Amino acid sequence: MEKVLVIEDDEHISAALKLVLESEGYNIAFSEDGEQGIDMINSFNPDIILLDIMLSQKNGFEVCSSLRSNEEYSSIPVIMMSSYGETNNIVKCFQIGANDFVSKPFNMQELLARVKSHLLLKELNYEKRKLKEKVIEHSIEGVTITDAQGSISYVNPAFSKVTGYSAEEVIGKNPNILQSGRHGKSFYQHMWGSLLKYGKWQGEIWNRRKGGEVYPQMATITAIKNSDGVITNYAAMFYDMTEIKKNQKEIEYRAYYDSLTKIPNRQLFLDRLTQAINRAKREEHMVGVFFIDLDNFKHINDSLGHATGDIVLREVAKRLSNCAREVDTVSRLAGDEFSVIQDDLVDIEEAGVVAKRIIDALSHPFHHENNELFTTVSIGIAIYPLNGETSADILRNADMAMYHVKDFGKNHFQFFTDSLNEKAMKRRDLEDGLRKAINDDNFLVYYQPKVDLKSGKMVALEALARWPRNGTIVSPTDFIPIAETTGLITSLDKLILQKTCSFIKKMQETISSTLNVSINLSTKDLENLHLIRDVMDTIKRFGVKASNLELEVTESMIIRNVESAIKILQEFRDEGFSLSIDDFGTGYSSLSYLTKFPLSILKIDKAFIDDLESNENSQSIAKAIVYMAHAMKMLVIAEGVETQGQLDFLRSIGCDQIQGYIFSKPLPEDEVVELIKSGKTLSLG
Ligand code: C2E
Ligand code: MG
Ligand code: MG
C-alpha cells in the first residue's frame, strides 16, 4: 500500500484529503507543522508528500529544501499546496525542488489524479535507476565513484575483482591507495588538469593490486557536476589490460619473428637493415648482408618429409646464430633462405671470415632418428655502401651473388661484383626474351640424324630446340637452364613436342622411309603431374603414334626422385614410347641402378667421345659401358662423334649407333627431309 504524508495545518483540508485518499486505498499520515513533518518523513517513510506552504515552526519551502538536500529523500515527489497561487510562489516551489503545485481550494479529483501520476512517475524512475545500478553492478568494467574530495563512495564488483579490494575496504578511502608508483608527478598533474578543464580524462595507467602486483589499466574518469556546474563526484571506469598487453606482445612477436626457428623474420630483417644502413651513413662504417640459401633443402623435404625439413631449418638457424657476432642479426627470410646482417663492419675481410665459418659449421652432419643429415649453403654477400645505397639494393645484390654461387657448384660464398650485375642483366634480358618467344611461338626445331654403325644408314633423329634471336641462333645450352629455373621449360617442351609431331606427320605423308624422333625431357617435365596426359593429348591431336617417338632423360633427372621417375617412365613405356638415358657417364654412372628403369637406349656422353683417341681411361670406360649396356639388353649410341678415329674405335667395341658432326649437324626441317630423301649413308671406311 503506498504511503502519503500530508503536512497541513488546516483541519478541514486534512479531513477531506483523508476521506478521498483512504477511499482510494492509500495509507495516510498527517503532520500539522513543518518540524514534525520532517521527523515523520524519517519514521513514516512516505512515497509522496502533500505539503502546505504556510506552516508553523518551519514553512513548506524550508521543509522541501531540507528534504532535497538529503540524498536519501531527494527522490520523494512533493506536491505543494497554497492559497497564494501567485506566479512568484509557484516558481519558487519548483526552484527548491518541488514536483508540483496546486492552488487552494482545489478539486479533490484533480489532486488525486496528480498524486497517482507522480507515484507512477516515481515508480518508473525507480525502475530506471535500478536498471542502471544493475548494469553497473554487473559491468565487467570496474567502476569507482568518489565525492568531490576524492573519497570513494561506491565501487562495483568488477572493481574488487581487478584490484583485490572489497567494497568495505575502500569505501571512504582515496583511490591513491591503488597507485603503483610508476607515474611521476607530471602524470597526475596532467590528469587533474584535464579533469578540471574538460571534465574528463582517459588513458592508460599502472596501478597496484591489493596483493602488490602492478598492472596496466585503461581508465576513463569523468567529473560529475550538479546543475550549478559544481563538481559533486568523480566516476572512474576502467578495465584490466594485462591480457591485452600480453596478446599485443604475442602479436608483435609473431609479426617480427619466425615461429619455426624463433629468429627474426623478413620484416624485422628489413627493419634492422634499414636501421643499420642509417647508422652506418652517420658513423661512416660498413654493413655486410649475407644472403644464404640451403643447397639441398627441397631434396630433404621431399625425401624425408616436412617434419625433418623443419628440424634441419631449426638446426641451421642455430648454427648460423652461433657463427654470427652478438650485434649481428640472423634471420629467416623465407623457406630455406636465411640472412645475416653484419652491423658495424670495419673490414670486408671480416665478412669473408664469417662466411667461411658458416660454411664450415654447416659441413658437420647432424643426426636425427638414425638419419645423418647434411646440408650445405650458398652465400652471397653485398656490402653497404660499396654495393648499393638502399636496403633493397643491398639485398638484391646479395641475392644475385648467391645465385652466382649456385651456378658454380654451391657450398661456397661470393661477394657481389659489378660483373655479376652485368651477367644478371644479360640473364634478365634472356629471360624476358625467352618468355616472349614462347608466347609468340618463335622457336625452331633442328633434327640431328642417328646412324647405325653396321649399315651406315640413318635410323632415327633427335629433335633439338633452336631460338632465332636478333639474327643469330641462341644455343640451347644458353637458354635451357634459364627456361628450367624460371619454369618456362614446361611450355617450351610442349611447343617442341607439337612441332616434332607435326614434322613426323609431314614426314609420314611425304616420304616413304620415315624415322623415329627423340625429344629431350627436363627435370621440370618429370615434376609435372599431368606430363603423361599432356604428351598423349598432343600426339593424338597430331595423329602420331607413341612408337614413332622416343624420350630422352638424363641420370640426374631420374635420380632426383627415383620412385616417381620409375612410375612415370613405366607408364610411358606401357604407352609404347621408347626411352633413352642421355648424357650417360656424367652423372652417378652407376649402371646397376639403371636396371630399375625401363630404358632401352643408352647415350654415351660426348665428354667421353671427345678424348677417346687420346685417353685410354675414356676408352676403357666406353668399352665397359657398351659391354654392360648390352648385358642389360640396351642399345648403345655415342653422342658427338666428330672424327674417323672415334668412329673406328666405337665400331671396334660394338657400339650400335652414333650421332655427330661426322655424319651431320642438327639440320632445319626441310634440310633433314632432303638428307633422308638422298639416302645418304655413313662411310664406314
Ligand atoms: P643433348 O640432348 O645431349 O643433345 C646433344 C647435343 O650435342 C646437341 O646440342 C647437339 O647439337 C650436340 N652435338 C651433336 N653432335 C655433335 C658433335 O659432333 N659435336 C659437337 N660439338 N656437338 C654435337 P644442342 O642442340 O646445343 O643441345 C644442348 C642440350 O640442350 C641437349 O643436349 C639437351 O640436353 C638440351 N636440349 C636441346 N633441345 C631441347 C629441348 O627441346 N628440350 C629440352 N628439355 N632440352 C633440350
Ligand atoms: Mg638429348
Ligand atoms: Mg646428350
CSV table of N, CA and C in Angstrom, one decimal, residues 555 583-587 589 603-613 615 617-619 621-622 625 639 646 650:
chain,number,residue,atom,x,y,z
A,555,GLU,N,70.5,-38.9,-66.3
A,555,GLU,CA,70.6,-39.6,-65.0
A,555,GLU,C,70.2,-38.7,-63.8
A,583,ASP,N,73.3,-38.4,-72.1
A,583,ASP,CA,74.5,-37.9,-71.4
A,583,ASP,C,75.0,-38.9,-70.4
A,584,PHE,N,75.0,-40.2,-70.7
A,584,PHE,CA,75.4,-41.2,-69.7
A,584,PHE,C,76.8,-41.1,-69.4
A,585,GLY,N,77.2,-41.2,-68.1
A,585,GLY,CA,78.5,-41.2,-67.7
A,585,GLY,C,78.9,-39.9,-66.9
A,586,THR,N,78.0,-38.9,-67.1
A,586,THR,CA,78.4,-37.6,-66.5
A,586,THR,C,77.7,-37.5,-65.1
A,587,GLY,N,76.8,-38.4,-64.8
A,587,GLY,CA,76.1,-38.2,-63.5
A,587,GLY,C,76.7,-39.2,-62.5
A,589,SER,N,76.8,-42.5,-62.9
A,589,SER,CA,77.5,-43.5,-63.5
A,589,SER,C,77.3,-44.9,-62.8
A,603,LYS,N,72.8,-43.4,-74.2
A,603,LYS,CA,73.6,-42.5,-75.0
A,603,LYS,C,74.9,-42.1,-74.2
A,604,ILE,N,76.0,-42.5,-74.7
A,604,ILE,CA,77.3,-42.2,-74.0
A,604,ILE,C,77.6,-40.7,-74.3
A,605,ASP,N,77.9,-40.0,-73.2
A,605,ASP,CA,78.1,-38.6,-73.3
A,605,ASP,C,79.3,-38.2,-74.1
A,606,LYS,N,79.1,-37.0,-74.8
A,606,LYS,CA,80.1,-36.5,-75.7
A,606,LYS,C,81.5,-36.4,-75.0
A,607,ALA,N,81.5,-36.1,-73.7
A,607,ALA,CA,82.7,-35.9,-73.0
A,607,ALA,C,83.7,-37.1,-73.1
A,608,PHE,N,83.1,-38.3,-73.1
A,608,PHE,CA,84.0,-39.5,-73.2
A,608,PHE,C,84.4,-39.7,-74.7
A,609,ILE,N,83.6,-39.2,-75.6
A,609,ILE,CA,83.9,-39.4,-77.0
A,609,ILE,C,85.0,-38.5,-77.4
A,610,ASP,N,85.0,-37.3,-76.9
A,610,ASP,CA,85.9,-36.2,-77.2
A,610,ASP,C,87.4,-36.7,-77.1
A,611,ASP,N,87.7,-37.3,-76.0
A,611,ASP,CA,89.1,-37.7,-75.8
A,611,ASP,C,89.4,-39.2,-76.0
A,612,LEU,N,88.5,-39.8,-76.8
A,612,LEU,CA,88.5,-41.3,-77.0
A,612,LEU,C,89.9,-41.7,-77.6
A,613,GLU,N,90.4,-40.8,-78.5
A,613,GLU,CA,91.6,-41.2,-79.2
A,613,GLU,C,92.8,-41.0,-78.3
A,615,ASN,N,92.8,-40.7,-74.7
A,615,ASN,CA,92.8,-41.1,-73.3
A,615,ASN,C,92.3,-42.5,-73.1
A,617,ASN,N,91.8,-44.1,-70.5
A,617,ASN,CA,90.8,-44.3,-69.5
A,617,ASN,C,89.4,-44.2,-70.1
A,618,SER,N,89.2,-43.2,-71.0
A,618,SER,CA,88.0,-43.0,-71.6
A,618,SER,C,87.6,-44.2,-72.5
A,619,GLN,N,88.7,-44.7,-73.1
A,619,GLN,CA,88.5,-45.9,-73.9
A,619,GLN,C,87.9,-47.1,-73.1
A,621,ILE,N,86.4,-46.9,-70.3
A,621,ILE,CA,85.1,-46.7,-69.8
A,621,ILE,C,84.0,-46.9,-70.8
A,622,ALA,N,84.3,-46.4,-72.1
A,622,ALA,CA,83.4,-46.6,-73.2
A,622,ALA,C,83.2,-48.1,-73.4
A,625,ILE,N,81.0,-49.5,-70.7
A,625,ILE,CA,79.6,-49.1,-70.8
A,625,ILE,C,78.9,-49.9,-71.9
A,639,GLU,N,77.4,-40.1,-78.6
A,639,GLU,CA,77.0,-38.7,-78.9
A,639,GLU,C,78.2,-37.9,-79.3
A,646,GLN,N,87.5,-41.7,-83.7
A,646,GLN,CA,86.4,-42.0,-82.7
A,646,GLN,C,85.5,-43.1,-83.3
A,650,LEU,N,84.7,-46.8,-81.8
A,650,LEU,CA,83.3,-47.2,-81.3
A,650,LEU,C,82.8,-48.4,-82.1
